[in-house]
CSV table of C-alpha atoms in Angstrom, one decimal:
chain,number,residue,atom,x,y,z
A,61,MET,CA,-1.7,72.1,-36.6
A,62,LYS,CA,-4.6,70.2,-38.1
A,63,ILE,CA,-2.3,67.6,-39.6
A,64,LYS,CA,-0.4,67.2,-36.3
A,65,THR,CA,-3.7,66.8,-34.5
A,66,PHE,CA,-4.9,64.2,-37.0
A,67,VAL,CA,-1.6,62.2,-36.7
A,68,PHE,CA,-1.8,62.4,-32.9
A,69,ILE,CA,-5.4,61.1,-32.9
A,70,PHE,CA,-4.5,58.4,-35.4
A,71,LEU,CA,-1.6,57.2,-33.1
A,72,LEU,CA,-3.9,57.1,-30.1
A,73,MET,CA,-6.5,55.0,-32.1
A,74,THR,CA,-3.7,52.7,-33.2
A,75,LEU,CA,-2.5,52.2,-29.7
A,76,GLU,CA,-6.1,51.6,-28.5
A,77,LEU,CA,-6.7,49.0,-31.2
A,78,SER,CA,-3.4,47.4,-30.4
A,79,ALA,CA,-4.3,47.2,-26.7
A,80,GLN,CA,-7.6,45.5,-27.6
A,81,ASN,CA,-5.6,42.6,-29.0
A,82,LEU,CA,-3.7,41.9,-25.8
A,83,ILE,CA,-4.3,39.3,-23.0
A,84,GLU,CA,-5.0,41.5,-20.0
A,85,GLN,CA,-6.5,41.4,-16.6
A,86,SER,CA,-10.2,41.9,-16.7
A,87,SER,CA,-11.3,45.2,-15.2
A,88,GLU,CA,-14.7,43.8,-14.3
A,89,PHE,CA,-13.5,40.5,-12.9
A,90,PRO,CA,-9.9,41.1,-11.8
A,91,GLN,CA,-9.2,37.4,-11.1
A,92,TYR,CA,-9.8,36.5,-14.7
A,93,TRP,CA,-8.3,37.4,-18.1
A,94,SER,CA,-9.7,39.5,-20.9
A,95,TYR,CA,-8.4,38.8,-24.5
A,96,LYS,CA,-9.2,41.0,-27.4
A,97,GLY,CA,-11.6,42.9,-25.1
A,98,GLU,CA,-13.6,39.8,-24.2
A,99,LEU,CA,-13.7,38.1,-20.8
A,100,VAL,CA,-12.2,34.6,-21.2
A,101,LEU,CA,-11.5,31.5,-19.2
A,102,LEU,CA,-8.2,29.8,-20.3
A,103,LEU,CA,-8.4,26.1,-20.7
A,104,GLY,CA,-5.8,23.8,-22.2
A,105,GLY,CA,-3.7,20.7,-22.5
A,106,SER,CA,-0.8,19.7,-24.7
A,107,VAL,CA,1.4,16.8,-25.6
A,108,GLU,CA,4.6,18.6,-24.7
A,109,ASP,CA,5.8,21.6,-22.7
A,110,ASN,CA,8.1,23.0,-25.4
A,111,LEU,CA,5.4,23.0,-28.1
A,112,PHE,CA,7.4,25.0,-30.6
A,113,GLN,CA,9.8,22.1,-30.9
A,114,ILE,CA,7.3,19.4,-31.8
A,115,PRO,CA,6.9,18.2,-35.5
A,116,ASP,CA,3.1,18.0,-35.6
A,117,LEU,CA,2.3,21.4,-34.1
A,118,GLU,CA,-0.6,22.5,-36.3
A,119,ASN,CA,-2.6,19.4,-35.8
A,120,SER,CA,-2.0,19.6,-32.0
A,121,LEU,CA,-3.2,23.2,-31.9
A,122,ASP,CA,-6.2,22.4,-34.1
A,123,SER,CA,-7.1,19.4,-31.8
A,124,LEU,CA,-7.1,21.7,-28.8
A,125,MET,CA,-9.1,24.5,-30.5
A,126,LYS,CA,-11.7,22.0,-31.7
A,127,VAL,CA,-12.7,21.2,-28.1
A,128,GLY,CA,-12.7,24.8,-27.0
A,129,GLY,CA,-9.2,24.9,-25.7
A,130,ASN,CA,-7.3,28.2,-25.8
A,131,TYR,CA,-4.2,27.9,-23.5
A,132,VAL,CA,-0.8,26.2,-23.8
A,133,ARG,CA,2.5,26.2,-22.0
A,134,ASN,CA,5.7,26.7,-23.9
A,135,THR,CA,9.1,26.2,-22.2
A,136,MET,CA,12.1,27.4,-24.1
A,137,SER,CA,13.6,24.0,-23.5
A,138,SER,CA,15.9,22.0,-25.7
A,139,ARG,CA,16.7,18.9,-23.6
A,140,ASP,CA,14.6,16.3,-25.5
A,141,ASP,CA,15.7,14.2,-28.4
A,142,GLY,CA,15.2,16.0,-31.7
A,143,ASN,CA,15.1,19.5,-30.1
A,144,LEU,CA,17.2,22.3,-31.4
A,145,TRP,CA,19.3,24.7,-29.3
A,146,ALA,CA,19.0,28.5,-29.8
A,147,PHE,CA,22.7,28.9,-30.7
A,148,TYR,CA,24.8,28.2,-33.8
A,149,PHE,CA,26.8,25.0,-33.5
A,150,ASP,CA,30.2,24.8,-35.2
A,151,ALA,CA,30.5,21.2,-36.4
A,152,LYS,CA,34.3,21.5,-37.0
A,153,LYS,CA,35.0,22.8,-33.5
A,154,GLU,CA,32.1,20.8,-32.0
A,155,LEU,CA,31.3,23.9,-30.0
A,156,PHE,CA,28.4,26.4,-29.8
A,157,ASP,CA,28.8,30.1,-30.5
A,158,LEU,CA,26.7,32.1,-28.1
A,159,GLY,CA,27.2,35.1,-30.3
A,160,LYS,CA,25.4,33.5,-33.3
A,161,TRP,CA,21.9,32.0,-33.6
A,162,ASN,CA,20.5,28.8,-34.8
A,163,ASP,CA,18.0,30.3,-37.3
A,164,GLU,CA,15.8,27.2,-37.4
A,165,TYR,CA,15.2,27.3,-33.7
A,166,TRP,CA,13.9,30.8,-33.9
A,167,ALA,CA,11.9,30.0,-37.0
A,168,ARG,CA,10.1,27.3,-35.1
A,169,PHE,CA,9.4,29.8,-32.3
A,170,GLU,CA,8.1,32.4,-34.6
A,171,LYS,CA,5.9,29.9,-36.4
A,172,PHE,CA,4.5,28.7,-33.1
A,173,LEU,CA,3.6,32.3,-32.0
A,174,GLN,CA,1.9,32.9,-35.4
A,175,LEU,CA,-0.1,29.7,-35.3
A,176,THR,CA,-1.3,30.2,-31.8
A,177,SER,CA,-2.2,33.8,-32.5
A,178,ASP,CA,-4.2,32.8,-35.5
A,179,ARG,CA,-6.2,30.4,-33.4
A,180,ASP,CA,-6.6,32.8,-30.4
A,181,ILE,CA,-4.7,30.4,-28.2
A,182,VAL,CA,-2.9,32.1,-25.3
A,183,VAL,CA,0.7,31.0,-24.7
A,184,GLN,CA,2.4,31.0,-21.3
A,185,ILE,CA,6.1,31.1,-22.1
A,186,GLU,CA,8.8,30.0,-19.5
A,187,LEU,CA,12.0,31.8,-20.3
A,188,TRP,CA,14.4,29.6,-18.3
A,189,ALA,CA,13.7,25.9,-18.4
A,190,THR,CA,15.3,25.1,-15.0
A,191,PHE,CA,15.9,21.4,-15.7
A,192,ASP,CA,18.0,22.2,-18.8
A,193,PHE,CA,20.6,23.6,-16.5
A,194,TYR,CA,21.2,20.7,-14.2
A,195,ARG,CA,22.6,17.1,-14.2
A,196,GLU,CA,22.8,15.4,-17.6
A,197,ASN,CA,21.0,18.2,-19.4
A,198,TRP,CA,23.6,20.7,-18.2
A,199,SER,CA,26.3,18.5,-19.8
A,200,LYS,CA,25.0,19.4,-23.3
A,201,ASN,CA,23.7,22.9,-22.6
A,202,PRO,CA,25.4,25.6,-24.8
A,203,PHE,CA,25.8,27.8,-21.7
A,204,ASN,CA,28.1,25.2,-20.1
A,205,PRO,CA,31.7,26.5,-20.5
A,206,LYS,CA,32.8,23.2,-22.0
A,207,ASN,CA,30.3,23.5,-24.8
A,208,ASN,CA,30.9,27.0,-26.2
A,209,ASN,CA,33.8,29.0,-27.6
A,210,ASN,CA,32.8,32.2,-25.9
A,211,TYR,CA,34.1,31.8,-22.3
A,212,THR,CA,36.0,29.3,-20.1
A,213,GLN,CA,35.1,27.8,-16.8
A,214,GLN,CA,37.9,29.7,-15.1
A,215,ARG,CA,36.6,33.0,-16.6
A,216,VAL,CA,32.9,32.7,-15.6
A,217,LYS,CA,33.0,30.3,-12.7
A,218,LEU,CA,30.3,28.1,-14.1
A,219,PRO,CA,30.8,24.4,-13.3
A,220,GLU,CA,31.1,22.0,-16.1
A,221,GLN,CA,29.3,19.3,-14.2
A,222,ILE,CA,26.3,19.5,-11.8
A,223,ASP,CA,25.0,16.3,-10.4
A,224,THR,CA,22.4,17.7,-7.9
A,225,HIS,CA,18.7,18.4,-8.3
A,226,PRO,CA,17.7,22.1,-9.1
A,227,THR,CA,16.4,22.6,-5.6
A,228,TRP,CA,20.0,22.6,-4.4
A,229,THR,CA,20.5,25.7,-6.6
A,230,GLU,CA,24.2,24.8,-7.3
A,231,ASN,CA,24.3,26.4,-10.8
A,232,PRO,CA,25.6,30.0,-10.5
A,233,PHE,CA,24.1,30.6,-14.0
A,234,PHE,CA,21.1,31.8,-12.0
A,235,TRP,CA,23.2,34.1,-9.8
A,236,SER,CA,24.5,36.3,-12.7
A,237,VAL,CA,22.3,39.4,-12.1
A,238,PRO,CA,23.7,42.6,-10.6
A,239,MET,CA,22.1,42.0,-7.2
A,240,GLN,CA,23.9,38.7,-6.9
A,241,GLN,CA,27.3,37.8,-8.4
A,242,ASN,CA,27.0,40.4,-11.3
A,243,ASN,CA,28.6,37.9,-13.7
A,244,VAL,CA,28.7,40.4,-16.5
A,245,LEU,CA,29.9,38.0,-19.3
A,246,VAL,CA,27.3,35.4,-18.6
A,247,LEU,CA,24.7,38.1,-18.2
A,248,ASN,CA,25.5,39.5,-21.6
A,249,TYR,CA,24.7,36.2,-23.3
A,250,GLN,CA,21.6,35.8,-21.2
A,251,GLN,CA,20.4,39.2,-22.2
A,252,ARG,CA,21.0,38.5,-25.9
A,253,PHE,CA,18.8,35.4,-25.5
A,254,VAL,CA,16.0,37.2,-23.8
A,255,ASP,CA,16.2,40.1,-26.3
A,256,LYS,CA,16.0,37.7,-29.2
A,257,LEU,CA,13.0,36.0,-27.7
A,258,LEU,CA,11.3,39.3,-27.1
A,259,SER,CA,12.0,40.4,-30.7
A,260,TYR,CA,9.4,37.8,-31.7
A,261,SER,CA,7.0,37.6,-28.8
A,262,LEU,CA,6.4,41.3,-28.3
A,263,LYS,CA,4.8,41.3,-31.7
A,264,TYR,CA,2.0,39.1,-30.4
A,265,GLY,CA,-0.8,39.9,-27.9
A,266,ASN,CA,-1.5,36.3,-26.9
A,267,VAL,CA,1.6,35.8,-24.7
A,268,LEU,CA,1.9,35.5,-20.9
A,269,TYR,CA,5.4,35.3,-19.4
A,270,CYS,CA,6.8,33.1,-16.6
A,271,ILE,CA,10.5,33.5,-15.7
A,272,ASP,CA,11.3,30.0,-14.5
A,273,ASN,CA,10.0,26.5,-14.0
A,274,GLU,CA,9.8,25.3,-10.4
A,275,THR,CA,12.6,27.5,-9.2
A,276,SER,CA,14.3,27.8,-5.8
A,277,VAL,CA,16.8,30.5,-6.6
A,278,PRO,CA,16.9,33.9,-4.9
A,279,ALA,CA,14.0,36.2,-5.7
A,280,SER,CA,16.4,38.9,-7.1
A,281,TRP,CA,16.9,36.7,-10.2
A,282,GLY,CA,13.2,36.7,-11.2
A,283,LYS,CA,12.7,40.3,-10.1
A,284,PHE,CA,15.6,41.4,-12.4
A,285,TRP,CA,14.2,39.6,-15.5
A,286,ALA,CA,10.6,40.6,-14.8
A,287,GLU,CA,11.5,44.3,-14.5
A,288,TYR,CA,13.7,44.0,-17.6
A,289,ILE,CA,10.9,42.5,-19.7
A,290,HIS,CA,8.4,45.1,-18.5
A,291,LYS,CA,10.8,47.9,-19.6
A,292,LYS,CA,11.5,46.2,-23.0
A,293,ALA,CA,7.7,45.9,-23.5
A,294,GLN,CA,7.2,49.6,-22.7
A,295,GLU,CA,9.9,50.6,-25.1
A,296,HIS,CA,8.1,48.5,-27.7
A,297,GLY,CA,4.9,50.4,-26.9
A,298,THR,CA,3.0,47.5,-25.3
A,299,HIS,CA,2.3,45.9,-22.0
A,300,VAL,CA,3.0,42.3,-20.9
A,301,ASN,CA,2.0,40.1,-17.9
A,302,ILE,CA,4.6,38.2,-16.0
A,303,THR,CA,4.8,35.7,-13.2
A,304,GLU,CA,7.3,33.3,-11.5
A,305,MET,CA,6.8,29.6,-10.7
A,306,TRP,CA,8.3,28.5,-7.4
A,307,ASP,CA,9.2,24.9,-6.5
A,308,PRO,CA,7.6,24.4,-3.0
A,309,TRP,CA,4.4,22.4,-3.1
A,310,ASP,CA,3.1,24.3,-0.1
A,311,LEU,CA,1.8,27.7,-1.3
A,312,ASP,CA,2.3,29.1,2.2
A,313,HIS,CA,6.0,28.7,1.7
A,314,ILE,CA,7.8,32.1,2.0
A,315,LEU,CA,9.1,31.9,-1.6
A,316,HIS,CA,5.6,32.1,-3.0
A,317,ARG,CA,5.0,35.4,-1.2
A,318,GLU,CA,7.4,36.9,-3.8
A,319,THR,CA,4.7,36.7,-6.4
A,320,PHE,CA,1.6,37.0,-4.1
A,321,ASP,CA,2.9,40.1,-2.4
A,322,HIS,CA,4.5,42.0,-5.3
A,323,PRO,CA,1.9,43.0,-8.0
A,324,GLU,CA,4.3,45.8,-9.0
A,325,ILE,CA,6.6,43.0,-10.3
A,326,TYR,CA,4.3,40.1,-11.1
A,327,ASP,CA,1.0,40.6,-12.8
A,328,PHE,CA,-0.5,37.2,-12.1
A,329,VAL,CA,0.2,34.3,-9.8
A,330,GLU,CA,1.2,30.8,-10.9
A,331,ILE,CA,-0.1,28.2,-8.5
A,332,SER,CA,0.4,24.9,-10.3
A,333,GLN,CA,2.2,23.4,-7.3
A,334,ASN,CA,-1.2,23.4,-5.6
A,335,ASN,CA,-2.0,20.5,-7.9
A,336,HIS,CA,0.2,18.3,-5.8
A,337,GLN,CA,-2.6,18.5,-3.2
A,338,ARG,CA,-5.5,16.1,-3.2
A,339,GLY,CA,-9.2,16.3,-2.9
A,340,GLN,CA,-10.7,18.7,-0.4
A,341,ASN,CA,-7.2,20.1,0.5
A,342,HIS,CA,-6.7,21.1,-3.2
A,343,TRP,CA,-10.0,23.0,-3.2
A,344,GLU,CA,-9.5,24.7,0.2
A,345,ASN,CA,-5.9,25.7,-0.6
A,346,GLY,CA,-7.0,27.2,-4.0
A,347,LEU,CA,-9.7,29.2,-2.3
A,348,LYS,CA,-7.2,30.3,0.3
A,349,GLN,CA,-4.9,31.9,-2.3
A,350,ILE,CA,-7.7,33.9,-3.9
A,351,GLU,CA,-8.9,35.2,-0.5
A,352,ARG,CA,-5.3,36.0,0.4
A,353,LEU,CA,-5.1,38.3,-2.6
A,354,ARG,CA,-8.5,39.8,-2.2
A,355,SER,CA,-8.0,40.6,1.5
A,356,VAL,CA,-5.0,42.8,0.8
A,357,GLY,CA,-6.5,44.4,-2.3
A,358,LYS,CA,-4.2,42.7,-4.7
A,359,LEU,CA,-6.7,40.3,-6.5
A,360,ARG,CA,-5.4,39.2,-9.9
A,361,PRO,CA,-5.4,36.1,-12.1
A,362,LEU,CA,-4.2,32.8,-10.7
A,363,THR,CA,-3.0,30.2,-13.3
A,364,ASN,CA,-2.6,26.5,-13.2
A,365,VAL,CA,-0.4,25.8,-16.2
A,366,LYS,CA,0.4,22.2,-14.9
A,367,THR,CA,-2.4,20.0,-13.7
A,368,TYR,CA,-0.8,16.7,-12.7
A,369,GLY,CA,-2.4,13.2,-12.7
A,370,ASN,CA,-2.0,10.3,-15.1
A,371,ASP,CA,-2.3,6.6,-14.3
A,372,LEU,CA,0.8,6.1,-16.5
A,373,GLY,CA,3.0,8.5,-14.4
A,374,GLN,CA,4.2,8.9,-10.8
A,375,HIS,CA,2.9,12.4,-10.1
A,376,GLY,CA,-0.6,13.8,-9.3
A,377,GLY,CA,-2.5,10.9,-7.8
A,378,GLY,CA,-3.5,9.3,-11.1
A,379,THR,CA,-6.0,10.1,-13.9
A,380,GLN,CA,-9.1,10.6,-11.8
A,381,ASN,CA,-7.4,13.0,-9.4
A,382,GLY,CA,-6.0,14.9,-12.5
A,383,ILE,CA,-9.5,15.3,-13.9
A,384,GLN,CA,-10.8,16.3,-10.5
A,385,SER,CA,-8.0,18.9,-10.0
A,386,PHE,CA,-8.7,20.4,-13.3
A,387,ILE,CA,-12.4,20.9,-12.7
A,388,ARG,CA,-12.0,21.9,-9.0
A,389,SER,CA,-9.6,24.6,-10.3
A,390,VAL,CA,-12.2,25.9,-12.7
A,391,PHE,CA,-14.8,25.9,-9.9
A,392,PHE,CA,-12.8,27.7,-7.3
A,393,GLY,CA,-11.9,30.5,-9.7
A,394,SER,CA,-8.6,29.8,-11.4
A,395,ALA,CA,-8.1,32.1,-14.4
A,396,ALA,CA,-6.3,29.4,-16.5
A,397,VAL,CA,-6.1,25.6,-16.2
A,398,ARG,CA,-4.0,23.2,-18.3
A,399,PHE,CA,-3.4,19.5,-18.2
A,400,HIS,CA,0.3,18.8,-17.8
A,401,ARG,CA,2.1,16.8,-20.5
A,402,PRO,CA,2.2,13.0,-20.3
A,403,ASP,CA,3.1,11.1,-18.2
A,404,SER,CA,2.8,13.6,-15.4
A,405,GLY,CA,-0.5,14.7,-16.8
A,406,LEU,CA,-3.2,13.8,-19.3
A,407,GLY,CA,-1.8,16.2,-22.0
A,408,LEU,CA,-4.4,16.3,-24.7
A,409,ASN,CA,-5.6,12.7,-24.7
A,410,ASN,CA,-9.3,11.8,-25.1
A,411,GLU,CA,-10.1,12.3,-21.4
A,412,ALA,CA,-8.4,15.7,-21.3
A,413,ARG,CA,-10.2,16.8,-24.5
A,414,ALA,CA,-13.6,15.7,-23.0
A,415,VAL,CA,-13.0,17.7,-19.8
A,416,ILE,CA,-11.8,20.8,-21.7
A,417,SER,CA,-14.9,20.7,-23.9
A,418,SER,CA,-17.2,20.3,-20.9
A,419,MET,CA,-15.6,23.1,-19.0
A,420,ARG,CA,-15.8,25.4,-22.0
A,421,GLN,CA,-19.5,24.6,-22.3
A,422,LEU,CA,-20.0,25.4,-18.7
A,423,SER,CA,-18.0,28.6,-18.8
A,424,ASP,CA,-20.0,29.7,-21.8
A,425,SER,CA,-23.2,29.4,-19.7
A,426,THR,CA,-24.8,32.5,-18.4
A,427,ASP,CA,-23.3,34.1,-15.3
A,428,PHE,CA,-20.4,31.7,-14.9
A,429,PHE,CA,-17.9,34.5,-14.1
A,430,SER,CA,-20.3,36.3,-11.7
A,431,ALA,CA,-20.8,33.1,-9.7
A,432,VAL,CA,-18.5,32.3,-6.7
A,433,PRO,CA,-17.6,29.1,-4.8
A,434,SER,CA,-20.5,28.3,-2.5
A,435,ASN,CA,-20.1,25.0,-0.8
A,436,GLU,CA,-22.0,26.4,2.2
A,437,LEU,CA,-25.1,25.8,0.1
A,438,LEU,CA,-24.5,22.0,0.2
A,439,SER,CA,-25.4,19.7,3.0
A,440,GLY,CA,-25.3,15.9,3.4
A,441,ARG,CA,-22.0,16.1,1.5
A,442,ASP,CA,-19.1,13.7,2.0
A,443,GLU,CA,-15.6,15.0,1.8
A,444,ASN,CA,-14.6,15.7,-1.9
A,445,GLU,CA,-18.0,14.5,-3.1
A,446,ALA,CA,-19.3,17.7,-4.6
A,447,TYR,CA,-18.4,21.4,-5.1
A,448,CYS,CA,-20.7,24.3,-5.7
A,449,ARG,CA,-20.4,27.5,-7.6
A,450,ALA,CA,-23.4,29.9,-7.4
A,451,ILE,CA,-25.1,33.2,-7.5
A,452,PRO,CA,-27.7,32.5,-4.8
A,453,GLY,CA,-31.2,33.0,-6.2
A,454,LYS,CA,-30.0,32.9,-9.8
A,455,TYR,CA,-27.3,30.4,-10.8
A,456,TYR,CA,-26.1,27.1,-9.3
A,457,ALA,CA,-23.5,24.7,-10.7
A,458,VAL,CA,-22.5,21.6,-8.7
A,459,TYR,CA,-19.6,19.4,-9.6
A,460,PHE,CA,-19.7,15.7,-8.5
A,461,THR,CA,-16.3,14.0,-8.5
A,462,ASN,CA,-17.8,10.5,-8.8
A,463,GLY,CA,-21.6,10.7,-8.7
A,464,GLY,CA,-23.4,11.1,-5.5
A,465,GLU,CA,-26.3,12.9,-3.7
A,466,VAL,CA,-26.4,16.2,-1.8
A,467,ASN,CA,-28.9,18.7,-0.5
A,468,LEU,CA,-28.8,22.0,-2.2
A,469,ASN,CA,-30.1,25.1,-0.5
A,470,LEU,CA,-32.4,27.0,-2.8
A,471,LYS,CA,-34.1,29.3,-0.3
A,472,ASP,CA,-33.2,32.4,-2.3
A,473,THR,CA,-35.1,31.1,-5.4
A,474,LYS,CA,-38.7,31.1,-6.5
A,475,GLY,CA,-40.6,29.2,-9.2
A,476,LYS,CA,-40.0,25.9,-10.9
A,477,VAL,CA,-36.9,25.0,-13.0
A,478,LYS,CA,-35.6,21.9,-14.7
A,479,ILE,CA,-32.2,20.5,-13.8
A,480,GLN,CA,-29.6,20.2,-16.5
A,481,TRP,CA,-26.9,17.6,-16.2
A,482,LEU,CA,-23.5,17.8,-17.9
A,483,ASP,CA,-21.9,14.4,-18.4
A,484,VAL,CA,-18.3,15.7,-18.3
A,485,MET,CA,-16.5,12.7,-19.9
A,486,GLN,CA,-19.1,12.6,-22.8
A,487,SER,CA,-19.3,16.4,-23.1
A,488,SER,CA,-23.0,16.1,-23.4
A,489,TRP,CA,-26.1,17.5,-21.7
A,490,GLN,CA,-29.1,15.7,-20.3
A,491,SER,CA,-32.3,17.1,-18.9
A,492,GLY,CA,-33.3,16.1,-15.4
A,493,VAL,CA,-36.4,16.5,-13.3
A,494,SER,CA,-38.1,19.8,-12.6
A,495,ILE,CA,-37.8,21.1,-9.1
A,496,ASP,CA,-39.3,23.9,-7.0
A,497,GLY,CA,-37.3,26.7,-5.6
A,498,GLY,CA,-37.6,28.2,-2.1
A,499,GLY,CA,-36.2,25.4,0.0
A,500,SER,CA,-33.7,22.6,0.1
A,501,THR,CA,-33.8,20.0,-2.6
A,502,ILE,CA,-31.9,16.7,-3.0
A,503,ILE,CA,-29.7,16.6,-6.0
A,504,LYS,CA,-28.7,13.1,-7.2
A,505,THR,CA,-26.5,12.4,-10.2
A,506,PRO,CA,-27.8,10.1,-13.1
A,507,SER,CA,-24.9,7.7,-12.4
A,508,GLU,CA,-21.4,7.5,-11.1
A,509,GLY,CA,-18.6,9.5,-12.8
A,510,HIS,CA,-17.9,13.2,-13.3
A,511,TRP,CA,-21.1,15.2,-13.5
A,512,VAL,CA,-22.0,18.9,-13.3
A,513,MET,CA,-25.6,20.0,-12.4
A,514,LEU,CA,-26.7,23.4,-13.7
A,515,LEU,CA,-29.7,25.4,-12.5
A,516,THR,CA,-30.5,28.9,-13.8
A,517,PHE,CA,-33.4,30.8,-12.3
A,518,LYS,CA,-34.9,33.7,-14.2
A,519,HIS,CA,-36.3,36.7,-12.3
């Protein structure tokens, strides 16, 4: 009995230690993450979405880590030049075999998981890279009946050509699950792919899961795979966190309710499409989503894995709006924020690195997680000029999008304190004037540009 008791206690301790290495919802601050038992804000940027496929992976991860970044996106995509597909390719037949693997593809994936784990970088994996299954990308996809020796178009009813955008949802590949077409043969190979992915990823605690990228397919597809992955994780003796990413830019669209309203399926909410909004609308819409979850008792992390905006691209309102969106997301309470890859986002260029470094310095400051959005403390403020995050009487952080001057209500404070200014694009601090608490004071930035003012009062 003593030996059995010892073994039982040892197993419990092992499970507890294993749980401490996971990315999990914080019990103290449920809209944020905890990793390895520590409260953490996820900040990131990367040169590509399918990072496991890039040649200079280690340097890219080191570059992110150097500025305090700890969050990347990884789509299981193979559509770019030089990418590998997951399946074995028979050069003689010029066909893929869905029953055999491309070992190098999975070796890249495993290396990626190990390198990110070693650096405490959290990975948000997207299982189904939606755009790999439409238009020119579908023409070379191994799941296309014309590209494999495992099934014919007549047998599985998958088209060999799809010319429409994914929002038309004309690929029955995404209708294979039992609640839809129950396409057993296709589903078998989909399951093999997911099982293979999980055979690597479930070994690591730094992984978040997203079913799709910008999907418009019926909710039963995501529900099926989310429940399946949860069960596989349980069988493996661990727990995972899963979400879905919907296509509509309007977060009030009915599709988004599938994640907002179902915490029993989705552990966190991906709101990257909010980053198509601009300025004050972006801020107010972000706050609205947090309040939506809080009001019904379902508060949990909201992630922004794609922050758009780059002067070289066509999405996101340009570089300055991309920077503003990233910082606004941090200030309104997003649990994870990442710059989208170029040219739709800043990726990990010098500007992105400066912003990540500055937001890490701010989030490391005392009481950041306890503070809440508090624009009601600002007056004399123009639209999109400044945003406040505060614990009245104790902690005040104000972000200025391009310099400016506002009145800050400090009626709940006492004593004298010196203003600190964070020059966001230089990632450096400057001391400002000393001010008295107890009333309203004018806060003016040292110059134009992105600035954060920080005041901390001691009791």
